[in-house]
Amino acid sequence: MLPSSTVENYLKAIYLGTSQRPDGDRLPMGHLAAALGVVPGTATTMVKALAESGLVDYEPYNGVRLSAAGLTLAALVLRRHRLIELFLVRVMGLGWDEVHDEAEHLEHVMSDRLIARMDEMLGFPQVDPHGDPIPNAAGEFPAHESTTLMTCDTGTPVTVTRITDQEAGFLRFVQQYGLMPGHELEVVARDEAADAVSLSGPDGQRLTIGTRAASKVRVSASQASSRA
Amino acid sequence: MLPSSTVENYLKAIYLGTSQRPDGDRLPMGHLAAALGVVPGTATTMVKALAESGLVDYEPYNGVRLSAAGLTLAALVLRRHRLIELFLVRVMGLGWDEVHDEAEHLEHVMSDRLIARMDEMLGFPQVDPHGDPIPNAAGEFPAHESTTLMTCDTGTPVTVTRITDQEAGFLRFVQQYGLMPGHELEVVARDEAADAVSLSGPDGQRLTIGTRAASKVRVSASQASSRA
DNA sequence: ATTTTGGTTTTGACTAACCAAAATTTAATG
DNA sequence: CATTAAATTTTGGTTAGTCAAAACCAAAAT
């Protein structure tokens, strides 16, 4: 039997939750519940059921993480979500700050047929509008390595690859200051005490943002503009 | 509170069910239940609830029909459904025989924003791929009058306007023999006893179909090819 | 070693939507 | 007019998903 959309949402939330914490670490039930907007007890009940089905590895009082089967399922949900987001931006002309919520609903009802057609129309893309990687139809994530503005080298040019927060307000801020994926910039300095990071864009303009924001912007070393 | 997708499906089924029976007539619960694929008792319970909410006019043992409020809601569901079908055919290149089921799911989750955008991309169309009229955003149906191959004049050219059966097999048959909306043809004769209707296409080819099929093809008098 | 605290699990209860089968009403037929 | 068939409604029960609040556990603080 195919998973209900509730199950899909749990798997997705567990994936996203565990992915941003030390490797192999389980996701505390409270975090999961908060991410899904349910009370903790509800999450516990549901996760126990998921464990029964072999989709997650659950240890009471210690948290939950995906099994191999659960990971594949989560990847397929993410695949649908991200292809839909890209489709809405590229084909339908919506803003990248308004497609997340829309995709949240559509991801549970689109047939494989339709997803495949979108994939084709988009030219089999690797990443969505926020730079998030799009798993393939087998549920495998493309390889990707990058750091954030908090951890990358200072004084060397980097290219934004990904924004790891879908909140509309944050996305509009990112867009306004030219921090979207593909844009090039450089970390000038980090000020621990001020909790801030100073950046300079390619056109030389300066910008200082908080560390909270900085850690949501992923980058990779710019290709040495190897044309010489 | 917005209606659940179950409520939307009931309203849609009641609209479609009542529309193909004598005017003002109520739809028997058994028919409704069959259309929705539930047992009669389930339909009764749900319809009573809908009557409570003022969306339908229900008379025990006599059937159900939409109230004004229910009709508007049903029209909006149909609007979404039909715009989606047209979008899938025109923009995404799916076959007209495979879009119905897809739209059945999508109609419940697309935002007004997205529906409006599709409407715009499609040039504010009046009918969907099957010729079914698309209500406007206020829930009003466009005017339309037509007859079927069972009732139209014989010996005069008519244009197909609409196919009133979404079943994939039937749609493929219609496509194969060129009976899709826009095509011109003529009823040569009706044979009561044989339960059949003979047609001739513009290219002169003959075709005989059963009355069941004939009544699912709506037509209107062809414009006298007024070019003189 | 005990208390506090914060997170977690359990319990009991609720809602929407459904089915199966019994009870009822209407309509049809002898 | 009585009977029976067909359709409809009722009744009782199920499942998925949820919440509120009570009970519980573990780790830190006393």
Coordinates of C-alpha atoms (C1' of nucleotides) in Angstrom, one line a residue:
Chain A
M1 CA 0.0 0.0 0.0
L2 CA 1.2 3.5 -0.8
P3 CA 2.1 5.8 2.0
S4 CA -0.5 8.4 3.0
S5 CA 0.5 12.0 2.7
T6 CA 0.9 12.2 6.4
V7 CA 3.4 9.4 6.3
E8 CA 5.2 11.2 3.5
N9 CA 5.3 14.4 5.6
Y10 CA 6.8 12.5 8.6
L11 CA 9.5 10.9 6.5
K12 CA 10.4 14.2 4.9
A13 CA 10.5 16.0 8.2
I14 CA 12.7 13.3 9.7
Y15 CA 15.0 13.5 6.7
L16 CA 15.3 17.3 6.9
G17 CA 15.6 17.2 10.6
T18 CA 18.3 14.7 10.9
S19 CA 20.2 16.1 7.9
Q20 CA 21.1 19.2 9.9
R21 CA 22.6 17.6 12.9
P22 CA 25.7 15.5 13.7
D23 CA 25.9 12.4 11.6
G24 CA 24.1 9.3 12.7
D25 CA 22.4 11.3 15.4
R26 CA 18.7 10.7 16.0
L27 CA 16.1 13.4 15.7
P28 CA 14.5 14.2 19.1
M29 CA 10.7 13.7 19.0
G30 CA 10.1 17.2 20.2
H31 CA 11.9 18.7 17.2
L32 CA 10.0 16.4 14.8
A33 CA 6.7 17.3 16.4
A34 CA 7.5 21.0 16.2
A35 CA 8.5 20.7 12.5
L36 CA 5.2 19.0 11.7
G37 CA 3.1 21.3 13.9
V38 CA 1.6 18.5 16.1
V39 CA 1.9 17.9 19.8
P40 CA 4.7 15.5 20.8
G41 CA 2.4 12.7 21.7
T42 CA 1.0 12.6 18.2
A43 CA 4.5 12.3 16.8
T44 CA 5.4 9.5 19.1
T45 CA 2.3 7.5 18.1
M46 CA 3.0 8.0 14.5
V47 CA 6.7 7.2 14.7
K48 CA 5.9 4.0 16.5
A49 CA 3.7 3.0 13.6
L50 CA 6.4 4.0 11.1
A51 CA 8.9 1.8 13.0
E52 CA 6.4 -1.1 12.8
S53 CA 6.4 -0.6 9.0
G54 CA 10.2 -0.6 9.0
L55 CA 10.5 2.9 7.6
V56 CA 12.3 4.4 10.6
D57 CA 14.6 3.4 13.4
Y58 CA 13.1 4.6 16.6
E59 CA 14.5 4.4 20.1
P60 CA 12.2 5.6 22.9
Y61 CA 13.5 8.8 24.7
N62 CA 16.3 8.9 22.2
G63 CA 14.7 10.0 18.9
V64 CA 14.2 8.7 15.4
R65 CA 16.0 8.3 12.1
L66 CA 15.2 6.9 8.7
S67 CA 15.8 3.3 7.7
A68 CA 17.1 2.6 4.2
A69 CA 13.6 2.1 3.0
G70 CA 12.4 5.3 4.7
L71 CA 15.3 7.3 3.2
T72 CA 14.4 6.2 -0.3
L73 CA 10.8 7.2 0.2
A74 CA 11.8 10.5 1.7
A75 CA 14.0 11.1 -1.3
L76 CA 11.2 10.5 -3.7
V77 CA 9.0 13.0 -1.8
L78 CA 11.8 15.5 -1.9
R79 CA 12.3 14.8 -5.6
R80 CA 8.6 15.6 -6.3
H81 CA 8.7 18.7 -4.1
R82 CA 11.7 20.1 -5.7
L83 CA 10.8 19.4 -9.3
I84 CA 7.4 21.0 -8.6
E85 CA 9.1 24.1 -7.2
L86 CA 11.3 24.5 -10.2
F87 CA 8.4 23.9 -12.5
L88 CA 6.4 26.6 -10.8
V89 CA 9.2 29.1 -11.1
R90 CA 10.5 28.3 -14.6
V91 CA 7.3 27.3 -16.4
M92 CA 4.6 29.2 -14.6
G93 CA 6.6 32.2 -13.6
L94 CA 5.9 32.2 -9.9
G95 CA 8.3 33.8 -7.4
W96 CA 10.8 31.6 -5.7
D97 CA 9.4 32.8 -2.4
E98 CA 5.9 31.6 -3.0
V99 CA 6.4 28.1 -4.5
H100 CA 7.3 26.2 -1.3
D101 CA 3.8 26.1 0.2
E102 CA 2.2 25.3 -3.2
A103 CA 4.6 22.4 -3.7
E104 CA 3.9 21.2 -0.2
H105 CA 0.4 20.3 -1.3
L106 CA 1.1 19.2 -4.9
E107 CA 3.9 16.8 -4.0
H108 CA 1.3 14.3 -2.5
V109 CA -1.0 14.1 -5.5
M110 CA 1.1 14.3 -8.7
S111 CA 1.4 11.0 -10.6
D112 CA 4.8 9.6 -11.5
R113 CA 3.8 10.3 -15.1
L114 CA 3.4 14.0 -14.5
I115 CA 6.5 14.3 -12.4
A116 CA 8.5 12.5 -15.2
R117 CA 7.0 14.9 -17.8
M118 CA 8.0 17.9 -15.7
D119 CA 11.5 16.5 -15.2
E120 CA 11.7 16.3 -19.0
M121 CA 10.3 19.7 -19.7
L122 CA 12.9 21.1 -17.3
G123 CA 15.8 19.3 -18.9
F124 CA 16.5 16.9 -16.0
P125 CA 17.7 19.5 -13.6
Q126 CA 20.1 18.8 -10.6
V127 CA 18.8 21.4 -8.2
D128 CA 15.7 23.4 -7.5
P129 CA 15.3 27.2 -7.3
H130 CA 16.9 27.3 -3.8
G131 CA 19.8 25.2 -4.9
D132 CA 18.5 22.1 -3.1
P133 CA 19.6 18.9 -4.8
I134 CA 16.9 16.9 -6.7
P135 CA 17.1 13.1 -6.1
N136 CA 16.7 10.9 -9.1
A137 CA 13.7 8.6 -9.8
A138 CA 15.4 5.8 -7.9
G139 CA 15.6 7.9 -4.7
E140 CA 19.3 8.7 -4.8
F141 CA 20.7 12.1 -4.0
P142 CA 23.2 13.6 -6.3
A143 CA 26.6 14.1 -4.8
H144 CA 27.2 17.6 -3.5
E145 CA 29.7 19.2 -1.2
S146 CA 29.7 22.7 0.1
T147 CA 30.1 24.8 3.1
T148 CA 28.2 27.8 4.5
L149 CA 29.1 31.4 4.9
M150 CA 30.0 30.5 8.4
T151 CA 32.7 28.0 7.6
C152 CA 34.1 28.9 4.2
D153 CA 37.5 30.5 3.7
T154 CA 37.5 34.3 4.0
G155 CA 39.0 36.5 1.4
T156 CA 38.4 34.1 -1.5
P157 CA 35.6 34.3 -3.9
V158 CA 32.8 31.8 -3.5
T159 CA 29.6 31.1 -5.4
V160 CA 26.3 30.7 -3.7
T161 CA 25.0 27.2 -4.3
R162 CA 22.0 26.9 -2.0
I163 CA 19.7 28.6 0.5
T164 CA 18.6 26.3 3.2
D165 CA 15.5 28.1 4.5
Q166 CA 12.3 28.3 2.5
E167 CA 10.7 31.0 4.6
A168 CA 9.3 33.6 2.2
G169 CA 10.6 36.6 4.1
F170 CA 14.1 35.3 4.2
L171 CA 14.0 34.4 0.5
R172 CA 12.9 37.9 -0.4
F173 CA 15.8 39.3 1.7
V174 CA 18.2 37.0 -0.1
Q175 CA 16.9 38.0 -3.4
Q176 CA 17.0 41.7 -2.6
Y177 CA 20.7 41.6 -1.7
G178 CA 21.7 39.3 -4.5
L179 CA 22.6 36.2 -2.5
M180 CA 20.7 33.8 -4.7
P181 CA 22.3 30.6 -6.0
G182 CA 24.8 31.4 -8.8
H183 CA 25.8 34.7 -7.4
E184 CA 29.5 35.3 -6.5
L185 CA 30.7 37.0 -3.4
E186 CA 33.4 36.9 -0.7
V187 CA 33.4 36.7 3.1
V188 CA 35.4 39.8 4.3
A189 CA 35.4 39.1 8.0
R190 CA 33.5 37.3 10.7
D191 CA 33.0 39.0 14.0
E192 CA 32.3 36.5 16.8
A193 CA 31.3 39.1 19.3
A194 CA 29.0 41.0 17.0
D195 CA 27.5 37.7 15.9
A196 CA 28.0 39.0 12.4
V197 CA 29.5 38.3 9.0
S198 CA 30.6 40.9 6.5
L199 CA 30.4 40.2 2.8
S200 CA 31.3 41.9 -0.4
G201 CA 29.6 41.3 -3.7
P202 CA 31.4 41.2 -7.0
D203 CA 30.2 44.8 -7.7
G204 CA 32.0 45.7 -4.5
Q205 CA 29.0 46.5 -2.4
R206 CA 29.2 45.6 1.3
L207 CA 26.7 43.8 3.4
T208 CA 26.7 42.5 7.0
I209 CA 24.4 39.8 8.1
G210 CA 23.9 37.8 11.3
T211 CA 25.4 34.4 11.8
R212 CA 21.9 32.8 11.9
A213 CA 21.4 34.0 8.3
A214 CA 24.9 33.3 7.2
S215 CA 24.6 29.7 8.1
K216 CA 21.6 29.3 5.9
V217 CA 23.6 30.3 2.8
R218 CA 25.7 27.5 1.3
V219 CA 28.6 28.2 -1.0
S220 CA 31.4 26.5 -2.8
A221 CA 34.7 27.8 -4.0
S222 CA 34.3 29.8 -7.2
Q223 CA 35.9 28.2 -10.3
A224 CA 39.1 30.1 -10.8
S225 CA 37.8 32.0 -13.8
S226 CA 39.9 29.8 -15.8
R227 CA 40.0 31.4 -19.2
A228 CA 43.7 32.4 -19.3
Chain B
M1 CA -14.0 26.9 7.0
L2 CA -13.1 25.6 3.6
P3 CA -14.7 22.4 2.4
S4 CA -12.8 19.2 2.6
S5 CA -12.0 17.5 -0.6
T6 CA -14.7 14.9 0.2
V7 CA -17.2 17.7 0.4
E8 CA -16.0 19.0 -2.9
N9 CA -16.4 15.6 -4.5
Y10 CA -19.9 15.2 -3.2
L11 CA -20.9 18.6 -4.5
K12 CA -19.4 17.9 -7.9
A13 CA -21.0 14.5 -8.1
I14 CA -24.4 16.0 -7.2
Y15 CA -24.0 18.7 -9.8
L16 CA -23.0 16.2 -12.5
G17 CA -25.6 13.8 -11.5
T18 CA -28.5 16.2 -11.4
S19 CA -27.4 17.9 -14.7
Q20 CA -28.2 14.8 -16.7
R21 CA -31.8 14.3 -15.6
P22 CA -35.1 16.2 -16.0
D23 CA -34.8 19.7 -14.6
G24 CA -35.4 20.3 -11.0
D25 CA -35.3 16.6 -10.3
R26 CA -33.5 15.4 -7.3
L27 CA -30.6 12.9 -7.6
P28 CA -31.4 9.6 -5.9
M29 CA -29.0 8.7 -3.2
G30 CA -28.2 5.4 -4.8
H31 CA -26.9 7.1 -7.9
L32 CA -24.9 9.5 -5.9
A33 CA -23.4 6.7 -3.8
A34 CA -22.5 4.8 -7.0
A35 CA -20.9 7.8 -8.6
L36 CA -18.7 8.3 -5.5
G37 CA -18.0 4.6 -5.0
V38 CA -19.3 4.4 -1.5
V39 CA -22.2 2.4 0.0
P40 CA -25.6 4.2 0.1
G41 CA -25.5 4.6 3.9
T42 CA -22.3 6.6 3.7
A43 CA -23.8 9.0 1.1
T44 CA -26.9 9.5 3.3
T45 CA -24.9 10.4 6.3
M46 CA -22.7 12.8 4.3
V47 CA -25.6 14.4 2.5
K48 CA -27.4 15.1 5.8
A49 CA -24.4 16.9 7.0
L50 CA -24.2 18.9 3.7
A51 CA -27.9 19.8 4.2
E52 CA -27.1 21.0 7.7
S53 CA -24.5 23.3 6.2
G54 CA -27.0 24.6 3.7
L55 CA -25.1 23.4 0.7
V56 CA -27.8 21.0 -0.6
D57 CA -31.5 20.5 -0.5
Y58 CA -32.2 17.0 0.8
E59 CA -35.5 15.2 1.0
P60 CA -35.4 11.8 2.6
Y61 CA -36.2 8.9 0.3
N62 CA -36.4 11.4 -2.5
G63 CA -32.9 12.5 -3.3
V64 CA -30.7 15.5 -3.2
R65 CA -29.9 18.6 -5.2
L66 CA -27.6 21.6 -4.8
S67 CA -28.6 24.8 -3.1
A68 CA -27.4 28.1 -4.6
A69 CA -24.4 28.1 -2.3
G70 CA -23.7 24.5 -3.2
L71 CA -23.9 25.2 -6.9
T72 CA -21.4 28.0 -6.7
L73 CA -19.0 25.8 -4.8
A74 CA -19.5 22.9 -7.3
A75 CA -18.9 25.3 -10.1
L76 CA -15.6 26.4 -8.6
V77 CA -14.5 22.8 -8.3
L78 CA -15.4 22.2 -11.9
R79 CA -13.6 25.3 -12.9
R80 CA -10.4 24.1 -11.3
H81 CA -10.8 20.6 -12.7
R82 CA -11.4 21.8 -16.3
L83 CA -8.6 24.4 -16.3
I84 CA -6.3 21.8 -15.0
E85 CA -7.3 19.4 -17.7
L86 CA -6.7 22.0 -20.4
F87 CA -3.4 22.9 -18.9
L88 CA -2.2 19.3 -18.9
V89 CA -3.1 18.9 -22.5
R90 CA -2.0 22.2 -23.9
V91 CA 1.0 23.0 -21.8
M92 CA 2.3 19.7 -20.7
G93 CA 1.3 17.7 -23.7
L94 CA -0.6 14.9 -22.1
G95 CA -3.3 13.0 -24.0
W96 CA -6.9 14.1 -23.5
D97 CA -7.7 10.6 -22.3
E98 CA -5.4 10.6 -19.4
V99 CA -5.9 14.0 -17.9
H100 CA -9.2 13.4 -16.1
D101 CA -7.8 11.2 -13.3
E102 CA -4.9 13.5 -12.8
A103 CA -7.1 16.6 -12.5
E104 CA -9.3 14.7 -10.1
H105 CA -6.5 14.9 -7.5
L106 CA -5.0 18.2 -8.4
E107 CA -8.3 20.1 -8.3
H108 CA -8.4 19.8 -4.5
V109 CA -4.9 21.2 -3.7
M110 CA -4.2 24.0 -6.2
S111 CA -4.3 27.5 -4.8
D112 CA -6.4 30.2 -6.4
R113 CA -3.2 31.9 -7.3
L114 CA -2.1 29.0 -9.4
I115 CA -5.5 28.5 -11.0
A116 CA -5.5 32.1 -12.0
R117 CA -2.1 31.8 -13.5
M118 CA -3.1 28.8 -15.5
D119 CA -6.2 30.6 -16.7
E120 CA -4.0 33.4 -17.8
M121 CA -1.5 31.2 -19.5
L122 CA -4.3 29.5 -21.4
G123 CA -5.8 32.8 -22.5
F124 CA -9.0 32.6 -20.4
P125 CA -10.5 29.6 -22.2
Q126 CA -14.3 28.9 -22.3
V127 CA -14.1 25.1 -22.6
D128 CA -11.8 22.3 -21.6
P129 CA -10.4 19.6 -23.9
H130 CA -13.7 17.7 -23.9
G131 CA -15.7 20.8 -24.7
D132 CA -17.0 21.1 -21.1
P133 CA -17.7 24.7 -20.2
I134 CA -15.4 26.3 -17.7
P135 CA -17.2 28.4 -15.0
N136 CA -15.7 31.8 -14.2
A137 CA -14.0 32.7 -11.0
A138 CA -17.3 33.8 -9.5
G139 CA -18.7 30.3 -10.0
E140 CA -21.0 31.1 -13.0
F141 CA -21.3 28.8 -16.0
P142 CA -20.9 30.3 -19.4
A143 CA -24.1 30.2 -21.5
H144 CA -24.2 27.2 -23.9
E145 CA -26.9 25.4 -25.9
S146 CA -26.5 22.4 -27.9
T147 CA -28.1 19.0 -28.6
T148 CA -26.7 15.5 -29.0
L149 CA -26.3 13.3 -32.0
M150 CA -29.6 11.7 -30.8
T151 CA -31.6 14.9 -31.0
C152 CA -30.1 17.1 -33.6
D153 CA -31.5 17.6 -37.1
T154 CA -30.5 14.9 -39.6
G155 CA -29.1 15.8 -43.0
T156 CA -27.6 19.1 -41.8
P157 CA -24.0 19.7 -40.9
V158 CA -23.2 20.0 -37.2
T159 CA -20.1 20.7 -35.3
V160 CA -19.1 18.6 -32.3
T161 CA -18.9 20.8 -29.2
R162 CA -18.6 18.4 -26.4
I163 CA -18.0 14.9 -25.2
T164 CA -19.9 14.1 -22.1
D165 CA -18.0 11.0 -20.9
Q166 CA -14.4 11.1 -19.6
E167 CA -13.8 7.4 -19.7
A168 CA -10.4 6.9 -21.3
G169 CA -11.5 4.1 -23.6
F170 CA -14.4 6.1 -25.0
L171 CA -12.2 9.1 -25.5
R172 CA -9.7 7.1 -27.5
F173 CA -12.6 5.8 -29.7
V174 CA -13.8 9.3 -30.2
Q175 CA -10.4 10.5 -31.1
Q176 CA -9.8 7.7 -33.5
Y177 CA -12.9 8.4 -35.5
G178 CA -12.5 12.1 -35.5
L179 CA -15.5 13.0 -33.3
M180 CA -13.6 15.4 -31.1
P181 CA -14.9 18.9 -30.4
G182 CA -14.5 21.2 -33.4
H183 CA -14.9 18.4 -36.0
E184 CA -17.8 18.7 -38.4
L185 CA -20.1 15.9 -39.4
E186 CA -23.7 15.0 -40.3
V187 CA -26.3 12.6 -39.0
V188 CA -27.4 10.5 -42.0
A189 CA -30.0 8.4 -40.3
R190 CA -31.2 7.0 -37.0
D191 CA -32.4 3.5 -36.7
E192 CA -34.6 3.0 -33.7
A193 CA -34.7 -0.8 -34.0
A194 CA -31.0 -1.2 -34.5
D195 CA -30.3 1.2 -31.7
A196 CA -27.9 2.9 -34.0
V197 CA -27.0 6.2 -35.6
S198 CA -25.2 6.6 -38.9
L199 CA -22.9 9.5 -39.4
S200 CA -20.9 10.9 -42.3
G201 CA -17.7 12.9 -41.8
P202 CA -16.7 15.9 -43.9
D203 CA -14.3 13.7 -45.8
G204 CA -17.3 11.6 -46.7
Q205 CA -16.5 8.5 -44.6
R206 CA -19.3 6.6 -43.0
L207 CA -19.6 5.5 -39.4
T208 CA -22.3 3.9 -37.4
I209 CA -22.4 4.1 -33.6
G210 CA -24.8 3.0 -30.9
T211 CA -27.3 5.3 -29.3
R212 CA -25.6 5.1 -26.0
A213 CA -22.5 6.6 -27.6
A214 CA -24.4 9.0 -29.7
S215 CA -26.0 10.6 -26.7
K216 CA -22.6 11.4 -25.3
V217 CA -21.6 13.5 -28.3
R218 CA -23.0 17.0 -28.1
V219 CA -23.2 19.2 -31.2
S220 CA -24.4 22.5 -32.5
A221 CA -25.5 23.6 -36.0
S222 CA -22.4 24.4 -38.0
Q223 CA -22.0 28.1 -38.9
A224 CA -23.1 28.4 -42.5
S225 CA -19.5 28.7 -43.8
S226 CA -20.3 32.4 -44.2
R227 CA -17.4 33.6 -46.2
A228 CA -19.4 34.8 -49.3
Chain C
dA1 C1' 21.4 10.8 47.0
dT2 C1' 17.7 13.5 46.1
dT3 C1' 15.1 16.9 43.8
dT4 C1' 14.1 19.6 39.8
dT5 C1' 13.4 20.2 35.1
dG6 C1' 12.4 19.4 30.5
dG7 C1' 11.4 16.3 27.2
dT8 C1' 8.8 11.9 26.2
dT9 C1' 5.3 8.6 26.4
dT10 C1' 0.6 7.0 27.6
dT11 C1' -4.1 7.3 28.1
dG12 C1' -8.6 8.6 26.9
dA13 C1' -11.3 11.0 23.9
dC14 C1' -12.6 13.3 19.6
dT15 C1' -13.6 14.0 14.3
dA16 C1' -14.1 12.7 9.5
dA17 C1' -15.0 9.3 6.6
dC18 C1' -16.1 4.9 5.7
dC19 C1' -18.6 -0.2 5.7
dA20 C1' -21.8 -4.1 6.9
dA21 C1' -26.0 -5.4 8.0
dA22 C1' -30.5 -4.6 10.1
dA23 C1' -34.6 -1.7 9.9
dT24 C1' -37.5 1.1 7.5
dT25 C1' -40.0 3.5 3.8
dT26 C1' -41.8 3.9 -0.8
dA27 C1' -43.4 1.9 -4.9
dA28 C1' -45.0 -1.9 -7.6
dT29 C1' -47.6 -6.0 -8.3
dG30 C1' -50.8 -9.5 -7.9
Chain D
dC1 C1' -55.6 -4.1 -0.4
dA2 C1' -52.0 -6.9 0.9
dT3 C1' -47.6 -8.3 -0.3
dT4 C1' -43.1 -8.0 -1.9
dA5 C1' -39.2 -5.9 -4.1
dA6 C1' -36.2 -2.1 -4.3
dA7 C1' -34.2 1.7 -2.5
dT8 C1' -33.1 4.3 1.6
dT9 C1' -32.0 5.2 6.3
dT10 C1' -30.3 3.6 10.8
dT11 C1' -27.3 1.4 13.8
dG12 C1' -23.1 -0.2 15.4
dG13 C1' -18.3 -0.5 14.4
dT14 C1' -13.6 0.6 12.1
dT15 C1' -9.5 3.4 10.9
dA16 C1' -6.4 7.4 10.5
dG17 C1' -5.0 11.2 12.5
dT18 C1' -5.3 14.4 16.0
dC19 C1' -5.2 16.8 21.0
dA20 C1' -5.1 17.4 26.2
dA21 C1' -3.5 16.1 30.2
dA22 C1' -1.5 12.7 33.2
dA23 C1' 2.4 9.7 34.0
dC24 C1' 7.0 8.9 33.2
dC25 C1' 12.1 9.0 32.4
dA26 C1' 16.9 10.9 32.4
dA27 C1' 20.1 14.2 33.2
dA28 C1' 21.6 18.1 35.7
dA29 C1' 21.6 20.6 39.9
dT30 C1' 21.5 20.7 44.5

